[in-house]
mmCIF file of C-alpha atoms in Angstrom:
data_model
loop_
_atom_site.group_PDB
_atom_site.id
_atom_site.type_symbol
_atom_site.label_atom_id
_atom_site.label_comp_id
_atom_site.label_asym_id
_atom_site.label_seq_id
_atom_site.Cartn_x
_atom_site.Cartn_y
_atom_site.Cartn_z
ATOM 1 C CA MET J 216 -29.904 -1.570 -18.576
ATOM 2 C CA ASN J 217 -31.162 1.801 -20.240
ATOM 3 C CA TYR J 218 -28.085 3.775 -22.394
ATOM 4 C CA THR J 219 -27.069 5.688 -25.108
ATOM 5 C CA GLU J 220 -23.891 5.099 -27.468
ATOM 6 C CA ASN J 221 -23.906 8.758 -26.089
ATOM 7 C CA SER J 222 -23.175 7.942 -22.832
ATOM 8 C CA LEU J 223 -21.286 4.759 -23.528
ATOM 9 C CA ASN J 224 -18.704 7.252 -25.082
ATOM 10 C CA ILE J 225 -18.645 9.873 -22.439
ATOM 11 C CA ILE J 226 -17.596 7.577 -19.627
ATOM 12 C CA THR J 227 -15.026 5.700 -22.016
ATOM 13 C CA ALA J 228 -13.392 9.315 -22.532
ATOM 14 C CA LYS J 229 -13.908 10.114 -18.924
ATOM 15 C CA SER J 230 -11.757 6.895 -18.221
ATOM 16 C CA TYR J 231 -8.949 8.217 -19.899
ATOM 17 C CA LYS J 232 -6.413 9.813 -17.054
ATOM 18 C CA GLY J 233 -6.404 13.978 -17.316
ATOM 19 C CA ILE J 234 -10.342 13.801 -17.902
ATOM 20 C CA GLY J 235 -12.304 15.123 -15.757
ATOM 21 C CA ASN J 236 -15.971 16.765 -15.413
ATOM 22 C CA ALA J 237 -14.319 20.221 -16.576
ATOM 23 C CA TRP J 238 -13.021 19.139 -19.243
ATOM 24 C CA ILE J 239 -15.973 17.119 -20.445
ATOM 25 C CA VAL J 240 -18.796 20.339 -19.781
ATOM 26 C CA LYS J 241 -16.245 22.690 -22.080
ATOM 27 C CA ASN J 242 -15.113 20.543 -24.939
ATOM 28 C CA ILE J 243 -19.239 17.799 -25.089
ATOM 29 C CA LYS J 244 -22.317 19.160 -25.704
ATOM 30 C CA GLY J 245 -23.582 15.188 -26.733
ATOM 31 C CA ASN J 246 -23.772 13.187 -28.842
ATOM 32 C CA GLU J 247 -20.329 13.751 -30.770
ATOM 33 C CA ASN J 248 -18.991 10.670 -32.926
ATOM 34 C CA ILE J 249 -16.069 8.900 -31.894
ATOM 35 C CA ASP J 250 -13.411 10.606 -34.321
ATOM 36 C CA THR J 251 -14.164 13.988 -32.633
ATOM 37 C CA ILE J 252 -13.758 12.704 -28.793
ATOM 38 C CA ILE J 253 -10.287 11.656 -30.155
ATOM 39 C CA SER J 254 -9.350 14.671 -31.503
ATOM 40 C CA LEU J 255 -10.533 16.326 -28.578
ATOM 41 C CA LEU J 256 -8.654 13.742 -26.220
ATOM 42 C CA ASN J 257 -5.588 13.754 -28.288
ATOM 43 C CA LYS J 258 -5.197 17.430 -27.523
ATOM 44 C CA THR J 259 -5.498 17.242 -24.171
ATOM 45 C CA ILE J 260 -3.718 13.565 -22.889
ATOM 46 C CA LYS J 261 -0.094 13.467 -21.934
ATOM 47 C CA GLY J 262 2.126 10.019 -23.740
ATOM 48 C CA GLU J 263 0.775 7.948 -26.492
ATOM 49 C CA PRO J 264 -1.609 9.854 -28.276
ATOM 50 C CA THR J 265 -5.073 7.655 -28.509
ATOM 51 C CA ASN J 266 -7.072 5.963 -31.808
ATOM 52 C CA THR J 267 -10.542 4.888 -32.750
ATOM 53 C CA GLY J 268 -9.390 0.661 -32.369
ATOM 54 C CA GLU J 269 -8.744 1.693 -28.608
ATOM 55 C CA PHE J 270 -11.026 3.847 -27.771
ATOM 56 C CA GLU J 271 -13.435 1.023 -29.284
ATOM 57 C CA SER J 272 -11.662 -0.900 -27.318
ATOM 58 C CA LEU J 273 -12.058 0.364 -23.805
ATOM 59 C CA ARG J 274 -15.541 1.627 -24.845
ATOM 60 C CA LYS J 275 -16.571 -2.244 -25.764
ATOM 61 C CA ASN J 276 -15.164 -3.401 -21.911
ATOM 62 C CA LEU J 277 -17.049 -0.904 -20.307
ATOM 63 C CA LYS J 278 -20.279 -1.751 -21.226
ATOM 64 C CA THR J 279 -19.934 -5.367 -20.783
ATOM 65 C CA LYS J 280 -18.271 -4.700 -16.941
ATOM 66 C CA LEU J 281 -21.046 -2.404 -16.297
ATOM 67 C CA ILE J 282 -23.998 -4.635 -17.977
ATOM 68 C CA GLU J 283 -22.546 -7.349 -15.608
ATOM 69 C CA LYS J 284 -21.461 -5.142 -12.885
ATOM 70 C CA PHE J 285 -25.322 -3.216 -12.418
ATOM 71 C CA LYS J 286 -27.372 -6.062 -14.066
ATOM 72 C CA ASP J 287 -29.814 -6.126 -10.730
ATOM 73 C CA CYS J 288 -29.366 -3.053 -9.629
ATOM 74 C CA CYS J 289 -29.252 0.557 -11.988
ATOM 75 C CA ASP J 290 -32.029 0.501 -14.054
ATOM 76 C CA GLY J 291 -29.367 2.447 -16.982
ATOM 77 C CA PHE J 292 -26.729 5.241 -16.525
ATOM 78 C CA VAL J 293 -27.537 9.047 -18.168
ATOM 79 C CA ALA J 294 -24.698 11.381 -19.536
ATOM 80 C CA VAL J 295 -24.508 15.294 -20.671
ATOM 81 C CA GLY J 296 -26.647 14.802 -24.176
ATOM 82 C CA ASP J 297 -28.944 12.312 -23.742
ATOM 83 C CA PRO J 298 -32.210 13.426 -24.235
ATOM 84 C CA ASN J 299 -33.369 12.822 -20.022
ATOM 85 C CA PHE J 300 -30.184 14.099 -18.323
ATOM 86 C CA PRO J 301 -31.301 16.647 -15.937
ATOM 87 C CA GLN J 302 -30.912 19.764 -16.039
ATOM 88 C CA TYR J 303 -29.006 21.114 -12.895
ATOM 89 C CA ARG J 304 -29.976 24.003 -11.486
ATOM 90 C CA GLY J 305 -28.485 27.381 -10.200
ATOM 91 C CA ASN J 306 -24.606 28.624 -11.193
ATOM 92 C CA VAL J 307 -21.649 26.116 -11.222
ATOM 93 C CA LYS J 308 -19.013 26.394 -12.568
ATOM 94 C CA ASP J 309 -17.786 23.525 -14.720
ATOM 95 C CA SER J 310 -15.582 21.295 -12.826
ATOM 96 C CA GLU J 311 -18.662 20.972 -10.085
ATOM 97 C CA LYS J 312 -21.456 19.995 -13.121
ATOM 98 C CA PRO J 313 -22.979 16.869 -13.338
ATOM 99 C CA VAL J 314 -21.599 14.657 -17.071
ATOM 100 C CA PHE J 315 -22.962 11.078 -15.668
ATOM 101 C CA LEU J 316 -25.077 9.143 -13.685
ATOM 102 C CA TYR J 317 -26.259 6.187 -12.893
ATOM 103 C CA TYR J 318 -29.932 4.871 -11.165
ATOM 104 C CA LYS J 319 -32.399 3.363 -10.347
ATOM 105 C CA GLY J 320 -35.731 4.119 -10.475
ATOM 106 C CA ASN J 321 -37.697 6.726 -12.001
ATOM 107 C CA ILE J 322 -35.119 9.283 -13.610
ATOM 108 C CA ASP J 323 -37.619 12.072 -14.849
ATOM 109 C CA LEU J 324 -37.888 13.085 -10.989
ATOM 110 C CA LEU J 325 -34.842 15.090 -11.685
ATOM 111 C CA SER J 326 -36.007 16.962 -14.577
ATOM 112 C CA ILE J 327 -36.036 20.883 -14.916
ATOM 113 C CA GLU J 328 -39.833 20.651 -15.120
ATOM 114 C CA ASN J 329 -40.132 19.065 -11.756
ATOM 115 C CA LYS J 330 -40.637 20.548 -8.197
ATOM 116 C CA ASN J 331 -38.154 19.025 -6.639
ATOM 117 C CA ILE J 332 -37.472 20.136 -2.614
ATOM 118 C CA SER J 333 -34.576 19.306 -0.831
ATOM 119 C CA VAL J 334 -35.281 18.152 3.105
ATOM 120 C CA ILE J 335 -31.928 17.726 5.060
ATOM 121 C CA GLY J 336 -30.162 17.790 8.379
ATOM 122 C CA LEU J 337 -28.297 16.289 11.041
ATOM 123 C CA LEU J 338 -27.837 12.361 11.977
ATOM 124 C CA ASN J 339 -29.505 12.521 15.207
ATOM 125 C CA PRO J 340 -32.298 14.936 15.553
ATOM 126 C CA GLU J 341 -34.120 14.705 19.035
ATOM 127 C CA GLY J 342 -36.989 16.224 21.065
ATOM 128 C CA ASP J 343 -39.504 17.337 18.581
ATOM 129 C CA ILE J 344 -37.373 17.919 15.456
ATOM 130 C CA GLU J 345 -38.923 15.149 13.249
ATOM 131 C CA GLU J 346 -42.013 15.813 14.039
ATOM 132 C CA ARG J 347 -42.056 19.056 12.811
ATOM 133 C CA GLU J 348 -39.687 18.141 9.643
ATOM 134 C CA ARG J 349 -42.430 15.218 8.923
ATOM 135 C CA LYS J 350 -45.020 18.173 9.130
ATOM 136 C CA ILE J 351 -43.755 20.294 6.934
ATOM 137 C CA VAL J 352 -42.006 17.787 4.200
ATOM 138 C CA ALA J 353 -45.846 16.658 4.355
ATOM 139 C CA ASP J 354 -47.250 19.851 3.356
ATOM 140 C CA PHE J 355 -44.776 20.353 0.706
ATOM 141 C CA VAL J 356 -45.874 16.751 -0.816
ATOM 142 C CA LYS J 357 -49.655 17.850 -0.830
ATOM 143 C CA ASN J 358 -48.477 21.157 -2.117
ATOM 144 C CA GLY J 359 -47.018 18.249 -5.536
ATOM 145 C CA ALA J 360 -43.130 18.605 -4.375
ATOM 146 C CA THR J 361 -40.862 15.630 -4.734
ATOM 147 C CA ILE J 362 -38.504 15.625 -1.847
ATOM 148 C CA VAL J 363 -34.669 15.077 -2.799
ATOM 149 C CA SER J 364 -32.667 14.393 0.362
ATOM 150 C CA GLY J 365 -29.346 11.943 0.751
ATOM 151 C CA LEU J 366 -30.478 8.703 2.395
ATOM 152 C CA ALA J 367 -28.203 9.810 5.617
ATOM 153 C CA PHE J 368 -29.540 8.349 9.085
ATOM 154 C CA GLY J 369 -31.723 11.580 10.873
ATOM 155 C CA CYS J 370 -32.913 14.094 8.870
ATOM 156 C CA ASP J 371 -32.480 12.740 5.295
ATOM 157 C CA SER J 372 -34.431 8.991 6.240
ATOM 158 C CA ILE J 373 -37.229 11.553 7.917
ATOM 159 C CA SER J 374 -37.908 13.030 4.856
ATOM 160 C CA HIS J 375 -37.451 10.299 2.588
ATOM 161 C CA GLN J 376 -40.544 8.299 4.428
ATOM 162 C CA GLN J 377 -42.056 10.641 5.343
ATOM 163 C CA ALA J 378 -42.549 11.876 1.406
ATOM 164 C CA LEU J 379 -43.110 7.964 1.086
ATOM 165 C CA ASP J 380 -45.879 8.007 3.838
ATOM 166 C CA SER J 381 -47.775 10.941 2.253
ATOM 167 C CA ASN J 382 -47.890 8.915 -1.142
ATOM 168 C CA GLY J 383 -45.619 11.232 -2.434
ATOM 169 C CA ASN J 384 -42.321 11.115 -5.127
ATOM 170 C CA THR J 385 -38.705 11.274 -3.305
ATOM 171 C CA VAL J 386 -35.217 10.633 -4.915
ATOM 172 C CA ALA J 387 -32.247 9.331 -2.770
ATOM 173 C CA ILE J 388 -28.286 11.411 -3.996
ATOM 174 C CA LEU J 389 -25.635 8.263 -3.049
ATOM 175 C CA PRO J 390 -21.993 8.800 -2.317
ATOM 176 C CA SER J 391 -22.152 5.184 -3.603
ATOM 177 C CA PRO J 392 -22.459 2.745 -6.433
ATOM 178 C CA LEU J 393 -25.966 1.362 -6.769
ATOM 179 C CA ASN J 394 -24.369 -1.842 -5.503
ATOM 180 C CA ASN J 395 -22.933 -0.953 -2.411
ATOM 181 C CA ILE J 396 -26.142 1.332 -0.968
ATOM 182 C CA LEU J 397 -24.414 3.496 1.913
ATOM 183 C CA PRO J 398 -25.379 3.573 4.601
ATOM 184 C CA ALA J 399 -25.732 -0.368 4.724
ATOM 185 C CA LYS J 400 -28.606 -0.480 7.031
ATOM 186 C CA ASN J 401 -30.499 2.069 4.872
ATOM 187 C CA LYS J 402 -30.687 -1.056 2.054
ATOM 188 C CA SER J 403 -34.400 -0.953 2.845
ATOM 189 C CA LEU J 404 -35.598 2.701 2.607
ATOM 190 C CA ALA J 405 -33.565 2.453 -0.772
ATOM 191 C CA PHE J 406 -35.466 -0.207 -1.795
ATOM 192 C CA GLN J 407 -39.248 1.402 -0.664
ATOM 193 C CA ILE J 408 -37.991 4.804 -2.518
ATOM 194 C CA VAL J 409 -37.607 2.558 -5.508
ATOM 195 C CA GLU J 410 -40.892 0.381 -5.064
ATOM 196 C CA GLU J 411 -43.219 3.201 -4.337
ATOM 197 C CA GLY J 412 -42.046 5.229 -8.051
ATOM 198 C CA GLY J 413 -38.498 7.112 -6.755
ATOM 199 C CA LEU J 414 -35.691 7.304 -7.461
ATOM 200 C CA LEU J 415 -31.892 6.218 -6.228
ATOM 201 C CA VAL J 416 -29.163 8.188 -8.645
ATOM 202 C CA THR J 417 -25.138 8.578 -7.848
ATOM 203 C CA GLU J 418 -22.005 9.430 -9.549
ATOM 204 C CA TYR J 419 -20.321 6.541 -8.682
ATOM 205 C CA GLY J 420 -19.940 3.187 -10.751
ATOM 206 C CA ASN J 421 -17.168 2.183 -8.210
ATOM 207 C CA ASP J 422 -16.623 1.805 -4.376
ATOM 208 C CA PHE J 423 -14.200 3.934 -2.630
ATOM 209 C CA LYS J 424 -10.786 3.076 -2.042
ATOM 210 C CA SER J 425 -10.385 4.874 1.059
ATOM 211 C CA PRO J 426 -11.966 7.199 4.211
ATOM 212 C CA MET J 427 -10.444 10.470 2.362
ATOM 213 C CA GLU J 428 -12.566 9.580 -1.074
ATOM 214 C CA LEU J 429 -15.532 8.397 0.466
ATOM 215 C CA SER J 430 -15.788 11.247 2.926
ATOM 216 C CA SER J 431 -14.827 13.227 -0.689
ATOM 217 C CA ARG J 432 -17.929 11.518 -2.361
ATOM 218 C CA TYR J 433 -19.844 12.342 0.812
ATOM 219 C CA LYS J 434 -18.921 16.827 -0.170
ATOM 220 C CA GLU J 435 -19.452 15.580 -4.397
ATOM 221 C CA ARG J 436 -22.820 14.299 -2.906
ATOM 222 C CA ASP J 437 -23.888 16.692 -0.632
ATOM 223 C CA ARG J 438 -23.843 19.213 -3.919
ATOM 224 C CA LEU J 439 -26.228 17.402 -5.820
ATOM 225 C CA GLN J 440 -28.206 17.635 -2.862
ATOM 226 C CA ALA J 441 -28.227 21.416 -4.288
ATOM 227 C CA LEU J 442 -27.630 21.021 -7.904
ATOM 228 C CA PHE J 443 -31.484 18.857 -8.608
ATOM 229 C CA CYS J 444 -33.499 20.981 -6.264
ATOM 230 C CA ASP J 445 -35.399 24.435 -6.362
ATOM 231 C CA THR J 446 -35.365 24.825 -2.862
ATOM 232 C CA ILE J 447 -33.294 23.054 -0.513
ATOM 233 C CA VAL J 448 -34.566 23.158 3.546
ATOM 234 C CA LEU J 449 -32.585 22.550 6.723
ATOM 235 C CA ALA J 450 -34.326 20.939 9.178
ATOM 236 C CA ALA J 451 -31.890 20.832 11.724
ATOM 237 C CA SER J 452 -28.141 21.299 12.487
ATOM 238 C CA TYR J 453 -25.351 21.368 14.735
ATOM 239 C CA ALA J 454 -22.506 24.069 12.804
ATOM 240 C CA GLN J 455 -18.860 23.704 12.695
ATOM 241 C CA ASN J 456 -17.623 25.168 15.723
ATOM 242 C CA SER J 457 -20.979 23.375 17.651
ATOM 243 C CA ALA J 458 -18.949 21.434 20.317
ATOM 244 C CA GLU J 459 -16.767 23.727 21.400
ATOM 245 C CA LYS J 460 -19.262 26.320 21.434
ATOM 246 C CA TRP J 461 -21.207 23.728 24.344
ATOM 247 C CA LYS J 462 -18.130 22.273 25.113
ATOM 248 C CA ILE J 463 -19.760 18.544 23.854
ATOM 249 C CA LEU J 464 -16.475 16.658 24.099
ATOM 250 C CA GLY J 465 -15.058 13.564 22.365
ATOM 251 C CA ARG J 466 -17.832 13.833 18.966
ATOM 252 C CA LYS J 467 -17.748 15.755 15.336
ATOM 253 C CA LEU J 468 -21.392 17.787 15.812
ATOM 254 C CA ASP J 469 -20.981 18.810 11.985
ATOM 255 C CA SER J 470 -22.211 17.674 9.047
ATOM 256 C CA GLY J 471 -22.865 17.406 5.961
ATOM 257 C CA ALA J 472 -26.014 19.819 5.685
ATOM 258 C CA ARG J 473 -23.697 22.903 6.501
ATOM 259 C CA LEU J 474 -22.150 21.330 3.464
ATOM 260 C CA ALA J 475 -24.966 21.395 1.104
ATOM 261 C CA MET J 476 -26.176 24.787 2.234
ATOM 262 C CA GLY J 477 -22.830 26.079 1.422
ATOM 263 C CA TYR J 478 -23.360 24.796 -2.477
ATOM 264 C CA ALA J 479 -27.066 26.169 -2.113
ATOM 265 C CA LYS J 480 -25.782 29.688 -1.967
ATOM 266 C CA GLU J 481 -22.904 29.651 -3.714
ATOM 267 C CA TYR J 482 -25.100 27.951 -6.791
ATOM 268 C CA ASN J 483 -27.528 30.904 -6.167
ATOM 269 C CA ILE J 484 -29.926 28.299 -5.161
ATOM 270 C CA PRO J 485 -33.479 29.252 -2.456
ATOM 271 C CA ARG J 486 -32.189 28.459 1.139
ATOM 272 C CA ALA J 487 -35.481 27.620 3.480
ATOM 273 C CA VAL J 488 -34.921 27.124 7.245
ATOM 274 C CA MET J 489 -36.838 25.516 9.938
ATOM 275 C CA TYR J 490 -36.521 27.717 13.269
ATOM 276 C CA ASP J 491 -39.262 28.671 15.730
ATOM 277 C CA GLN J 492 -37.293 31.355 17.693
ATOM 278 C CA ASN J 493 -39.395 30.920 20.917
ATOM 279 C CA PHE J 494 -38.306 27.047 21.161
ATOM 280 C CA ASP J 495 -35.278 26.745 19.325
ATOM 281 C CA GLU J 496 -32.335 29.516 20.376
ATOM 282 C CA ASN J 497 -30.739 27.645 22.837
ATOM 283 C CA ASN J 498 -30.734 24.469 21.463
ATOM 284 C CA PRO J 499 -27.370 23.312 19.735
ATOM 285 C CA MET J 500 -29.111 21.346 17.099
ATOM 286 C CA PHE J 501 -30.246 24.667 15.617
ATOM 287 C CA ASP J 502 -26.721 26.239 15.803
ATOM 288 C CA LEU J 503 -26.651 26.319 12.148
ATOM 289 C CA ASN J 504 -30.031 27.314 11.592
ATOM 290 C CA ARG J 505 -29.333 29.952 13.312
ATOM 291 C CA GLU J 506 -26.040 30.886 11.455
ATOM 292 C CA LEU J 507 -27.659 30.978 8.163
ATOM 293 C CA ILE J 508 -30.455 33.181 9.658
ATOM 294 C CA ASN J 509 -28.312 35.907 10.412
ATOM 295 C CA GLU J 510 -25.876 35.253 7.845
ATOM 296 C CA GLN J 511 -28.720 35.568 5.055
ATOM 297 C CA LYS J 512 -31.634 38.213 6.386
ATOM 298 C CA ASP J 513 -34.150 37.325 3.575
ATOM 299 C CA ILE J 514 -33.599 33.812 4.479
ATOM 300 C CA THR J 515 -37.454 31.885 3.674
ATOM 301 C CA ILE J 516 -37.755 30.648 7.907
ATOM 302 C CA ILE J 517 -40.469 28.044 8.168
ATOM 303 C CA SER J 518 -42.030 28.126 12.063
ATOM 304 C CA ASN J 519 -44.686 26.044 13.320
ATOM 305 C CA LYS J 520 -46.936 28.807 12.771
ATOM 306 C CA ASN J 521 -46.622 29.366 9.100
ATOM 307 C CA ILE J 522 -46.079 26.008 8.028
ATOM 308 C CA HIS J 523 -48.244 25.650 5.248
ATOM 309 C CA GLU J 524 -48.196 29.383 3.707
ATOM 310 C CA THR J 525 -44.282 29.477 3.833
ATOM 311 C CA VAL J 526 -45.128 25.846 1.819
ATOM 312 C CA LYS J 527 -46.928 27.662 -0.285
ATOM 313 C CA GLU J 528 -44.374 30.891 -1.056
ATOM 314 C CA ILE J 529 -41.745 28.237 -1.748
ATOM 315 C CA ILE J 530 -44.148 26.425 -3.738
ATOM 316 C CA THR J 531 -45.517 29.288 -5.526
ATOM 317 C CA LYS J 532 -41.770 31.091 -6.351
ATOM 318 C CA THR J 533 -41.130 27.332 -8.228
ATOM 319 C CA ALA J 534 -43.800 27.347 -10.326
ATOM 320 C CA THR J 535 -43.333 30.791 -11.517
ATOM 321 C CA ILE J 536 -39.473 30.863 -11.990
ATOM 322 C CA LYS J 537 -40.155 27.730 -14.364
ATOM 323 C CA ASN J 538 -42.875 29.118 -16.514
ATOM 324 C CA ILE J 539 -40.155 31.896 -16.943
ATOM 325 C CA ILE J 540 -37.662 29.312 -17.674
ATOM 326 C CA SER J 541 -40.104 27.108 -19.535
ATOM 327 C CA SER J 542 -41.633 30.498 -21.948
ATOM 328 C CA GLN J 543 -37.601 31.732 -22.423
ATOM 329 C CA THR J 544 -36.700 28.439 -23.730
ATOM 330 C CA SER J 545 -39.730 28.372 -26.196
ATOM 331 C CA LEU J 546 -38.919 31.694 -27.544
ATOM 332 C CA PHE J 547 -35.173 30.660 -28.571
ATOM 333 C CA SER J 548 -36.227 27.141 -29.735
#
């Protein structure tokens, strides 16, 4: 299993009560020595202060548990400060910045230099939604993009599978640890993603303890779908009020796609939607797409007629932004 002393130190620090992502982001740049970390912890934690012996004992136990628990299903873990820890996109508050990730596969697919496109949507697409989404994903892959999604049923699975079918790379962001892939029925797809050069990644090393915790993890997964992409594309989704609007009783129609698109707006990540006014205007499965178009007049709309040119435009803008960032970085390095 691949890991650094830095990543072990950070996960050990996170094991102390009251130490979360915001604390790590505020206090840790990466590769601090243990004495420095202990000093920082003792300014925050309540009760008895920690010390070198306690910290190193916790660190040793965590290392042993992680290696034993994930030896067959995890290639390694990375933390902020590690050379290969992926840089998020957008503007994010400290509490929502990722600081630690477990992975299986090629972690470099999340590199800031990579052209990453998230393609997401609802769990039960009908009609021609799958065919249209596949065309869009295939075009993105053809233009050198890596496809990011959440391994959920429906549109997520379609985007992963089409990326593989197009001989491209795809990244699945999970709400669960790597030894308990969710949804379980998509384990074969997860294994295929890794076997064909892709990536499984998660923030979690432990199973959820309640339905409420799992729900929270899905939301946190949704934020990573936005943070690790250069543009997020919504294939199709019901809106929050779709069940009431269309009088579809007894079904929860709202999906995590709405949250992911909301995070993208908050983080200033470019957003796009699959939509054709002539065919989708009265389809409840495009309620969220319509809402986003009305909310953001300059949102990118991908229709059947403009797939090729719109995909190229998105990729070109992505490459231009990356070149600017690269030039700015080299000036100050």
